[in-house]
Structure formats: structure tokens, C-alpha cells
Short mmCIF file of C-alpha atoms in Angstrom, two decimals:
data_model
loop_
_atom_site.label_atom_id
_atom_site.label_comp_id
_atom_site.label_asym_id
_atom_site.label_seq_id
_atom_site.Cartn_x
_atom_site.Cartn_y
_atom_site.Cartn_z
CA UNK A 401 148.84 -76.09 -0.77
CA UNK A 402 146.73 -77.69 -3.04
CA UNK A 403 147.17 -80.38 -6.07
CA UNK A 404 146.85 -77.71 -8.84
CA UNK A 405 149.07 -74.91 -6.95
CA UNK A 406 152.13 -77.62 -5.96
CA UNK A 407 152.59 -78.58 -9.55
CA UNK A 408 151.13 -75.25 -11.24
CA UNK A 409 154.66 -74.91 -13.11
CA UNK A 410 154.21 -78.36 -15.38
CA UNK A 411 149.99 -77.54 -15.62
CA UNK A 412 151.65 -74.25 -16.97
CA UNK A 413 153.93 -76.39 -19.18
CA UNK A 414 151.61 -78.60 -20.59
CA UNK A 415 148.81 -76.11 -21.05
CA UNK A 416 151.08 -74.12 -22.97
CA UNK A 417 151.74 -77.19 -25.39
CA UNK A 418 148.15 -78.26 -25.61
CA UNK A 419 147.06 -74.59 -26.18
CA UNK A 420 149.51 -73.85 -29.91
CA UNK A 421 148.65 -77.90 -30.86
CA UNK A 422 144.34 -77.58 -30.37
CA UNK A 423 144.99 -74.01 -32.14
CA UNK A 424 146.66 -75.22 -35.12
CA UNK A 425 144.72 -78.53 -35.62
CA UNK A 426 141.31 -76.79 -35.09
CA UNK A 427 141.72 -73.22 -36.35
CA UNK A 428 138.33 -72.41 -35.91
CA UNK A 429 138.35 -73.17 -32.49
CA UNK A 430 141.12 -70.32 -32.52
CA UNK A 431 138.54 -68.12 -34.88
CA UNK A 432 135.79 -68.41 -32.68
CA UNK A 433 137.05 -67.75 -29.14
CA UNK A 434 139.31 -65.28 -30.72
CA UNK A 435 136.44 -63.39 -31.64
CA UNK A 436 134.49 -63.43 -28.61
CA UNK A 437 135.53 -59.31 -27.94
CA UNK A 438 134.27 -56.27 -26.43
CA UNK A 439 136.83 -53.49 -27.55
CA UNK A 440 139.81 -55.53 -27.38
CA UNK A 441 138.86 -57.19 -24.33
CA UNK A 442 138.39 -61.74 -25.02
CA UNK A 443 135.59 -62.34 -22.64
CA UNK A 444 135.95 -65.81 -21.71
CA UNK A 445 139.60 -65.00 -20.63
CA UNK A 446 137.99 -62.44 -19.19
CA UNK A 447 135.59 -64.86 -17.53
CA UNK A 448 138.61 -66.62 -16.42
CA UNK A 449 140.46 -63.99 -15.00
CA UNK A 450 137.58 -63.47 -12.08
CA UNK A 451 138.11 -66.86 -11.57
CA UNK A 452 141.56 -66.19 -10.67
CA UNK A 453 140.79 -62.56 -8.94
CA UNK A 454 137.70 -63.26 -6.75
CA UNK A 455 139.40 -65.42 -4.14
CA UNK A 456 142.10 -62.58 -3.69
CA UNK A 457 139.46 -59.52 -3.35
CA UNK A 458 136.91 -61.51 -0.77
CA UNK A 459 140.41 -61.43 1.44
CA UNK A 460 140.35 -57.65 1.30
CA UNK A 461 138.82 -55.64 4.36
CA UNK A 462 137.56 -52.37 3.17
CA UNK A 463 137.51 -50.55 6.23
CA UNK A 464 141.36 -50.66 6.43
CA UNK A 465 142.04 -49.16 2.62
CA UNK A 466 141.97 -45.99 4.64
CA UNK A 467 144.78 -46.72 6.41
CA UNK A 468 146.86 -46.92 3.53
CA UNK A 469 147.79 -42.73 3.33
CA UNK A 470 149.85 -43.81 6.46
CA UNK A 471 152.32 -45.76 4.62
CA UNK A 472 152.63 -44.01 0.70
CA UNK A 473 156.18 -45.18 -0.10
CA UNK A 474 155.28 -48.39 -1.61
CA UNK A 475 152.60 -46.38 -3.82
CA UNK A 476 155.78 -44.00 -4.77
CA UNK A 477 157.88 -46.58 -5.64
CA UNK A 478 155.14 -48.30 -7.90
CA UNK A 479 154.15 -45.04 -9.91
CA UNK A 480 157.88 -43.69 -10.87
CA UNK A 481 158.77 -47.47 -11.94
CA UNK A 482 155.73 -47.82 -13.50
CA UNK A 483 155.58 -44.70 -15.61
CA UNK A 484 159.11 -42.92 -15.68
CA UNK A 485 161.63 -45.65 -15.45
CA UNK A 486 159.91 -48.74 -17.56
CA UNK A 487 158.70 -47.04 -20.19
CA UNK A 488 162.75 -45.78 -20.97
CA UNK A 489 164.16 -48.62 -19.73
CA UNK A 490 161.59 -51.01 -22.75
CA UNK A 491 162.64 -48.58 -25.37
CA UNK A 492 166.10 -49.00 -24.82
CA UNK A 493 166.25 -52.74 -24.46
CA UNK A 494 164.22 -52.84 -27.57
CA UNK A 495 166.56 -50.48 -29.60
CA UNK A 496 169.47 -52.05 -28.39
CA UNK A 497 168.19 -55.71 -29.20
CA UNK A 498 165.64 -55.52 -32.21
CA UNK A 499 168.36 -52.96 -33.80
CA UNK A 500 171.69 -53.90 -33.06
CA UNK A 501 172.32 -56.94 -31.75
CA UNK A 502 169.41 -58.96 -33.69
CA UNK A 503 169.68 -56.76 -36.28
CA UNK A 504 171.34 -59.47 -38.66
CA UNK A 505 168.00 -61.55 -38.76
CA UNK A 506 165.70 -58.76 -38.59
CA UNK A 507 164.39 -56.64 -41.65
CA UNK A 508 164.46 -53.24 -41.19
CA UNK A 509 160.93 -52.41 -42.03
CA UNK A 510 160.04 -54.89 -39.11
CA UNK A 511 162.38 -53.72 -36.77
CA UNK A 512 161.40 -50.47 -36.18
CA UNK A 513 157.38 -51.86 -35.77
CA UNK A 514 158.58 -54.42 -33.73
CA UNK A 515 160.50 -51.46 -31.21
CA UNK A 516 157.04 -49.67 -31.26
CA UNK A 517 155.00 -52.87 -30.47
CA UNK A 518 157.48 -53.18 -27.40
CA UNK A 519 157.42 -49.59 -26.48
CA UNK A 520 153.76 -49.85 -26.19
CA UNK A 521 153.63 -52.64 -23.79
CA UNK A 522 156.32 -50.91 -22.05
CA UNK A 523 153.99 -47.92 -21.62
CA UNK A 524 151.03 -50.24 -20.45
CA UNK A 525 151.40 -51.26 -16.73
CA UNK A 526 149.01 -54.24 -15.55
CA UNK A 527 145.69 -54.16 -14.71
CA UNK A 528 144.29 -57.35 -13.89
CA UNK A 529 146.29 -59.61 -13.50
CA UNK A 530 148.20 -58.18 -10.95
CA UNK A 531 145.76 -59.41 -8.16
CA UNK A 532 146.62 -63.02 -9.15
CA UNK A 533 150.23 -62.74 -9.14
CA UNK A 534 149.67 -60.77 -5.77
CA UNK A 535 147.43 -63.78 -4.70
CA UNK A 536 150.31 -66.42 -5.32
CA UNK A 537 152.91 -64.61 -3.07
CA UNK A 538 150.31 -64.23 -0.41
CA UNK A 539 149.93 -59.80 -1.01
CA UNK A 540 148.53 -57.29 0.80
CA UNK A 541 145.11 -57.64 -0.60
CA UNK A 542 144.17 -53.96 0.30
CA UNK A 543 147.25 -52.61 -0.66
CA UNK A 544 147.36 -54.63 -4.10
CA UNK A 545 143.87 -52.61 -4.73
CA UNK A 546 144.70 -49.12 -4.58
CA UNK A 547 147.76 -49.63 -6.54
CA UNK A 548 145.58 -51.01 -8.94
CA UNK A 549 143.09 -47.93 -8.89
CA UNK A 550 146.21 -45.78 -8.85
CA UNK A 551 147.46 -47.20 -11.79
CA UNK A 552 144.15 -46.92 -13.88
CA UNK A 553 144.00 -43.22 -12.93
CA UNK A 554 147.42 -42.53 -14.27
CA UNK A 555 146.36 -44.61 -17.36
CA UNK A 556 144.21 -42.43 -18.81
CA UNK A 557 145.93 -39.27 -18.50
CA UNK A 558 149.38 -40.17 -18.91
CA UNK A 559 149.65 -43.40 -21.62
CA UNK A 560 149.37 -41.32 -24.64
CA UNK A 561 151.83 -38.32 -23.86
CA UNK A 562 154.02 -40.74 -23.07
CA UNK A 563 153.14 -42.98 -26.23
CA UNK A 564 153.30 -40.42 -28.49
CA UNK A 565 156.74 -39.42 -27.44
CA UNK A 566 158.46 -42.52 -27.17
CA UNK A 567 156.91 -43.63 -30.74
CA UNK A 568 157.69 -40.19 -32.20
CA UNK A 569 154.06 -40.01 -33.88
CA UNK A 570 152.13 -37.10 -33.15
CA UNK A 571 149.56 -37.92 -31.51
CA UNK A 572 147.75 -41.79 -30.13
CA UNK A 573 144.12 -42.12 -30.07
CA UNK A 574 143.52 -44.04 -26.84
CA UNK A 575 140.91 -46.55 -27.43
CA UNK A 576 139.03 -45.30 -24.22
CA UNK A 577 135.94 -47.96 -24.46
CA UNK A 578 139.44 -50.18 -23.70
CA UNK A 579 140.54 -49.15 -20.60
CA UNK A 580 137.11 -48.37 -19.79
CA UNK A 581 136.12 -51.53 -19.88
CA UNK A 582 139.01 -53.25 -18.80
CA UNK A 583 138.79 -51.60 -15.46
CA UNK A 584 134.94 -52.68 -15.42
CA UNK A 585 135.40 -56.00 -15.96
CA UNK A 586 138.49 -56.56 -14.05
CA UNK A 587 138.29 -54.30 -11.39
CA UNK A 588 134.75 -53.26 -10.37
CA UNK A 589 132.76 -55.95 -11.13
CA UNK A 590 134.55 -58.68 -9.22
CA UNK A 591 135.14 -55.89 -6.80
CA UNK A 592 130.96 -55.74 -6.73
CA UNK A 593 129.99 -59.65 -6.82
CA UNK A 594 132.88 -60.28 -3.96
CA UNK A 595 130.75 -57.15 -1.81
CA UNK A 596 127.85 -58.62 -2.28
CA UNK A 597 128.54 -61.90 -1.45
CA UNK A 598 130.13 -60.33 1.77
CA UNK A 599 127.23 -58.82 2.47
CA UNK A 600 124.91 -61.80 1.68
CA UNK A 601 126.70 -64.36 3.97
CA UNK A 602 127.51 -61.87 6.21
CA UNK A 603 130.05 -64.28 8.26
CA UNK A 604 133.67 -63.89 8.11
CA UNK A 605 134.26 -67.54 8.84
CA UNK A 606 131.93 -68.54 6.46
CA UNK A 607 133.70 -65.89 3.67
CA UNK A 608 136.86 -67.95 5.21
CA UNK A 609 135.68 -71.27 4.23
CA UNK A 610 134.42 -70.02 0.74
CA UNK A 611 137.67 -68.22 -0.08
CA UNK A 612 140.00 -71.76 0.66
CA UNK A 613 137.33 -73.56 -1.34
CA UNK A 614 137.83 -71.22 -4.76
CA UNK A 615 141.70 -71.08 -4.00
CA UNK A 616 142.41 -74.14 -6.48
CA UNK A 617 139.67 -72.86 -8.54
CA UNK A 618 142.03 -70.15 -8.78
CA UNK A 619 144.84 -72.12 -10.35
CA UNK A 620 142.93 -74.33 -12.52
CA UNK A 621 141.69 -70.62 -14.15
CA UNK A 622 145.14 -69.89 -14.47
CA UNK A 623 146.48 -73.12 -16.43
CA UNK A 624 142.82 -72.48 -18.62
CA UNK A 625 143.74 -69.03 -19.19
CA UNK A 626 147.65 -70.19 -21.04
CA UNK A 627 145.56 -72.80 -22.40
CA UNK A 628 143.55 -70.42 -24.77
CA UNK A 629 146.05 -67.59 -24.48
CA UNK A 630 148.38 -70.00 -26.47
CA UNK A 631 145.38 -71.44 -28.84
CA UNK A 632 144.45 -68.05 -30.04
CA UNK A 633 147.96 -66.90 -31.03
CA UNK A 634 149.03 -70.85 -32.14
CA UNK A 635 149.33 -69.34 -36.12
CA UNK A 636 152.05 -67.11 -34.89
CA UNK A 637 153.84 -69.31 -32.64
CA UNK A 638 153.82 -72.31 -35.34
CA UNK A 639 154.71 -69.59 -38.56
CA UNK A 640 156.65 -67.26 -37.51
CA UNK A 641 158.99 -69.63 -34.02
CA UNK A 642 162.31 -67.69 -34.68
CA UNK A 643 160.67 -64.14 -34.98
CA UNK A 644 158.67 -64.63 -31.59
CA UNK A 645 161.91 -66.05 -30.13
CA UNK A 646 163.83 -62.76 -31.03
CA UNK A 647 161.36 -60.70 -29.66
CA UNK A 648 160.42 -62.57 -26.86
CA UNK A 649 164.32 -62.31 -25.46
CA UNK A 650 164.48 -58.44 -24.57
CA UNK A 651 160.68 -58.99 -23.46
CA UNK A 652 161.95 -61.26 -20.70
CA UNK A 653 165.52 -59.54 -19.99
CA UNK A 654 163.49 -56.10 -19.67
CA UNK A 655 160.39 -57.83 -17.40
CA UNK A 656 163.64 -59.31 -14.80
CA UNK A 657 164.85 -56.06 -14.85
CA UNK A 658 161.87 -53.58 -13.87
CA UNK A 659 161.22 -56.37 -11.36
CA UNK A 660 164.60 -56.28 -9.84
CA UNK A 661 164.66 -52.82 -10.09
CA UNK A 662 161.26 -52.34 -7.94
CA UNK A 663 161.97 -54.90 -5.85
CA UNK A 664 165.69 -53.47 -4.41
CA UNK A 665 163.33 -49.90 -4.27
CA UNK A 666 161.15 -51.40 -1.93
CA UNK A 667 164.04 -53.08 0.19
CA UNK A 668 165.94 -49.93 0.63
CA UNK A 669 162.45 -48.15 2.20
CA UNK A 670 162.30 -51.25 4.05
CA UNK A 671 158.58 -52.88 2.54
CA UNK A 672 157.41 -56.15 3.51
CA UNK A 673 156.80 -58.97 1.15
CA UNK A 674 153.15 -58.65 1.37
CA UNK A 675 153.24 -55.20 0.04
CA UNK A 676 157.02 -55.53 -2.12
CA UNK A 677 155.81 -58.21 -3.90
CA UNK A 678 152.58 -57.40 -5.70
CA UNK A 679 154.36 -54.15 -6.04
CA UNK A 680 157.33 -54.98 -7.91
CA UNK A 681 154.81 -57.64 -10.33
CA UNK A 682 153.08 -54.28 -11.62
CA UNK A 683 155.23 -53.04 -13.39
CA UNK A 684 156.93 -56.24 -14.41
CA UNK A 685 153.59 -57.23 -15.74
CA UNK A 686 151.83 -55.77 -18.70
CA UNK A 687 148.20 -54.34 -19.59
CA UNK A 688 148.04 -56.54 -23.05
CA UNK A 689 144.61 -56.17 -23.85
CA UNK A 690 145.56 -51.76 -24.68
CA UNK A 691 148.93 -52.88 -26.05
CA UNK A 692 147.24 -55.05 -28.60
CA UNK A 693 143.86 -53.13 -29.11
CA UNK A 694 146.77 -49.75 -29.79
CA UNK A 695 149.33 -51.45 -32.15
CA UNK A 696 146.51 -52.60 -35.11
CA UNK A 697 145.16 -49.23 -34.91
CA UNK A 698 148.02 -47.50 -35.50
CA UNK A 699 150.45 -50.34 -37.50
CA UNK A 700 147.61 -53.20 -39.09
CA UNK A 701 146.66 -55.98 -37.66
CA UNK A 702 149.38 -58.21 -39.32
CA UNK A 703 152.01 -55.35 -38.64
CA UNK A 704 155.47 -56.34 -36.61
CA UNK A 705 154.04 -53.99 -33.78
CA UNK A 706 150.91 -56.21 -33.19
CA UNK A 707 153.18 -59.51 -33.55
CA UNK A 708 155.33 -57.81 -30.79
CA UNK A 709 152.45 -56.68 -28.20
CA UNK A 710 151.13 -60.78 -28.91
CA UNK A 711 154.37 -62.19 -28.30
CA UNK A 712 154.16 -59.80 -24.76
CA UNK A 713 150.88 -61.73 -24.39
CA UNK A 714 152.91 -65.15 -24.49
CA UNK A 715 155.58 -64.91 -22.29
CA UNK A 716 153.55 -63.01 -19.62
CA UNK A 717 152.25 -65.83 -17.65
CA UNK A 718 155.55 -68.70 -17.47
CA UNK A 719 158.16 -65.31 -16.70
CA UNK A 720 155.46 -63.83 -14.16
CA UNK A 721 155.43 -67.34 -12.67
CA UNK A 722 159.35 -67.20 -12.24
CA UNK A 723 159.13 -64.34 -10.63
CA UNK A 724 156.66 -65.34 -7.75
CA UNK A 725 158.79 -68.27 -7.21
CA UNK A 726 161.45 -65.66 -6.63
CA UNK A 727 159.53 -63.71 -4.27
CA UNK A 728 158.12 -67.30 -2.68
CA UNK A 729 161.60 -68.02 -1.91
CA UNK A 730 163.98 -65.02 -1.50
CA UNK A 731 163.49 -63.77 1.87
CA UNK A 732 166.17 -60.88 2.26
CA UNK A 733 164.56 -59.25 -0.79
CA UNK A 734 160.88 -59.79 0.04
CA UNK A 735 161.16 -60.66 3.97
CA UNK A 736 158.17 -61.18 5.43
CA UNK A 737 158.64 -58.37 7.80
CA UNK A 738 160.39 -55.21 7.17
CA UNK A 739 164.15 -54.99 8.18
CA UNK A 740 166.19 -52.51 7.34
CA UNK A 741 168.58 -52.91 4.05
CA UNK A 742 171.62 -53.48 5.24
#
């Protein structure tokens, strides 16, 4: 393990810290990389994110993908928790919270576009990320791909429906160029450059040796990424600290329990860590970039909806980090081979 991965948590920490102080000393720091988009999409996180991706999908060996069909129960699981249990399950930890039990500190003008801010991250499985939480509990690299590709595929066709019930609006405009994009950049092109490079060296030990040296690479992307996650959004965490906490509570109880819920799925039909884990982190984690981009077209970009799909942005990384310490360390959940539940 190296020096970055064995004390990732306090990098996390501190990065976190650094990120909200640099953000509100030097705003236009914050202005500036803030406004380094292409439809919604921050390009040096992106940047950062192949960072954390490429060392994952030059692991991945493209002539077994096909084997895959053999064992579809772990793609199942992944696509009803995804997209028929998580989105219900958000909306009614947001109603319940932002409604009723927060409702004393809550106007109720903000309330119900805070709700809709969380229903729309609730609606907007992960994309990217995904293949570096899968990378930390040591996934299924294949696997972790086609439920990726999956996922996008559902994406287009089912996020709005879905949406545009849960929201009660009549219809959501799905900024395409989004999730277009987003699967470009996150997906195919590191997908492309990590081919390539196979292809290039064209020596497995060699790709061996070149995938250990980018492994801390990996972490140090991740720490960077907080770093100006937190620095862009350091005017909301500094003005509005109670608000984000309030929201950020049934964000967290709601990401524990899609992950629990996935990951007792995948015990009962008997799935290995390598393929539980990454599996159960999709859903938990959230496709921020289409939340965001979705909530300032439909609510403003200083609406409670937007606030609510940033605050998803925030907590993201330390709670996904929990949870591959969970799946690091519980072995009857995520054993490494499959046994049967008992």
C-alpha cells in the first residue's frame, strides 16, 4: 500500500479544509476553475478524474467482457437498485426529513426545492467515479465496465420519465450534450488512451509495472479532486453551514442505505467482493455533474434545488470513502469468494 493510500482518510481531511479556506480567501481562484465547463462538465476535475480511472481500466482484459452474459445477476441487482428502488427510497427520505422532521428550520419555499434537488440526484446513478471507488476495494475491472455502459444506456431513456414523475413537472429537458459528454470524457476516452497504450507497449508485464507506478498517482488525484471540489462550492459551505448540514443528513442516511440495501442483494445471490462491491457503490454514488447541470435549468442557479444537488457534490467523496472501508473490511458481506448466505 502506498504513502498516499495508507493515510488517504486525513489527505481527505485536510484537503477538504484547505479546499473551503483557498476558496473563500481567493474567490477568484473559485471563479476561474469554476468556470472552466463544457455543458456542466469542470474539466480539470475532469482531468483529474482519469487520473484516478486510468490505472483501474489498463487492469481490464477485454477479451473476457464476453464472458460476463454467463453471470447477469450482479447486473440485475445493480439496475432495479439503481433505477426502481433509489430513486423512491431518495424521495422519501427527503420528504420525510426536509418536511417533517427539519421542517422547524426550514422555509417552506426552500423545502420543497430542496426535496427536488435531492430527488434529482436520487434519479442520477454514477458514472465516473464508480471505477475509482471500484479501484479502492480491488473490483472486477471488467465487470465494473459494463455496469457502467449499462447504466449510461438506461440514462438516457429512463432519467426523465422518472424525473418528471417524481418532481411532478410535466416534462424535464435532459441536457443531452451532458451525458453525452460525460460518458466521452469519463468513459471512452480513458477507455481509448488505456487501449492504446496496451497496444503500444504491447507487454503485459510492462502494462503491470506501469499500472503499480500510477496507483498512488491515483490517490493523490483523489485528495486534488476534494481539494477543488470543496474550493469551488467554499461560498456555500462558509454562508449558508447549517442549511448544507440539514441537507447533507438524509443525503448520507439515504447513500448507507441503497448501499446496504445492494450489498445484502448481492449476498443473498451469493456475489463476490470483487463484483458486490463496485456494485453496491453505483448506486450509492451519484452522477453530480446531470444533477447540477438539471436543477439551474429548471429551479435558478441560486435555487434550494441547485444548493441541494451541490451539497450531494460535498459529501460524495468522505461517505463513499466510508463505505470502501466497509467493504475493505467486512468479509461476510463482501467475502472474497462467494459463499452462500447463510
Amino acid at each position: 500500500m502506498s504513502f498516499v493510500d495508507r493515510y488517504l482518510s486525513y489527505f481527505i481531511a485536510v484537503s477538504m479544509i484547505l479546499g473551503v479556506s483557498i476558496g473563500s480567501i481567493f474567490p477568484n481562484v473559485s471563479n476561474y476553475i469554476s468556470s472552466l465547463e463544457l455543458t456542466g462538465i469542470n474539466l480539470p476535475i475532469a482531468f483529474l478524474i482519469w487520473g484516478m480511472i486510468i490505472p483501474m481500466m489498463l487492469s481490464i482484459n477485454f477479451n473476457s467482457i464476453i464472458k460476463i452474459k454467463d453471470r447477469p445477476q450482479a447486473i440485475l441487482i445493480t439496475v432495479i437498485v439503481n433505477w426502481l428502488i433509489k430513486p423512491i427510497l431518495m424521495t422519501g427520505i427527503a420528504i420525510l426529513f426536509i418536511n417533517n422532521i427539519f421542517s422547524t428550520w426550514i422555509d417552506t419555499g426552500k423545502a420543497s426545492e430542496y426535496i427536488s434537488g435531492m430527488i434529482l440526484l436520487g434519479v442520477a446513478p454514477c458514472t465516473a467515479m464508480v471505477f475509482v471507488w471500484s479501484n479502492l476495494v480491488k473490483g472486477n475491472s471488467n465487470y465494473t465496465l459494463v455496469q457502467v455502459i449499462i447504466n449510461d444506456l438506461i440514462l438516457l431513456f429512463a432519467f426523465a420519465p422518472i424525473a418528471s414523475f417524481l418532481l411532478g413537472v410535466n416534462q424535464i429537458k435532459i441536457p443531452l450534450w451532458t451525458i453525452f459528454n460525460s460518458v466521452l470524457i469519463y468513459v471512452f476516452i480513458p477507455l481509448l488512451f488505456c487501449l492504446l497504450m496496451k497496444k503500444i507497449v504491447n507487454n503485459a508485464a510492462k502494462i503491470h509495472m506501469i499500472n503499480n507506478f500510477l496507483k498512488p498517482v491515483s490517490g493523490i488525484c483523489l485528495v486534488l479532486t476534494v481539494l477543488f471540489l470543496f474550493l469551488v462550492q467554499a461560498s456555500e459551505v462558509i454562508n449558508n453551514p447549517f442549511q448544507i448540514l440539514l441537507i447533507a443528513i438524509p443525503l448520507i442516511i439515504q447513500t448507507f442505505l441503497i448501499f446496504f440495501i445492494a450489498a445484502i442483494l448481492m449476498r443473498i445471490f451469493n456475489q463476490e467482493k470483487s463484483i458486490a462491491g463496485p456494485a453496491s457503490m453505483i448506486g450509492a454514488s451519484n452522477f453530480f455533474e446531470l444533477a447540477v447541470a438539471i436543477a439551474i435549468s429548471l429551479f435558478g442557479v441560486n435555487s434550494g434545488a441547485a444548493t441541494a444537488t451541490v451539497v450531494g457534490v460535498l459529501v460524495e467523496v468522505p461517505v463513499m470513502l466510508s463505505l470502501v472501508g466497509i467493504v475493505n473490511n467486512n468479509d461476510y458481506l463482501f467475502p472474497t469468494r462467494a459463499k452462500s448466505f447463510n
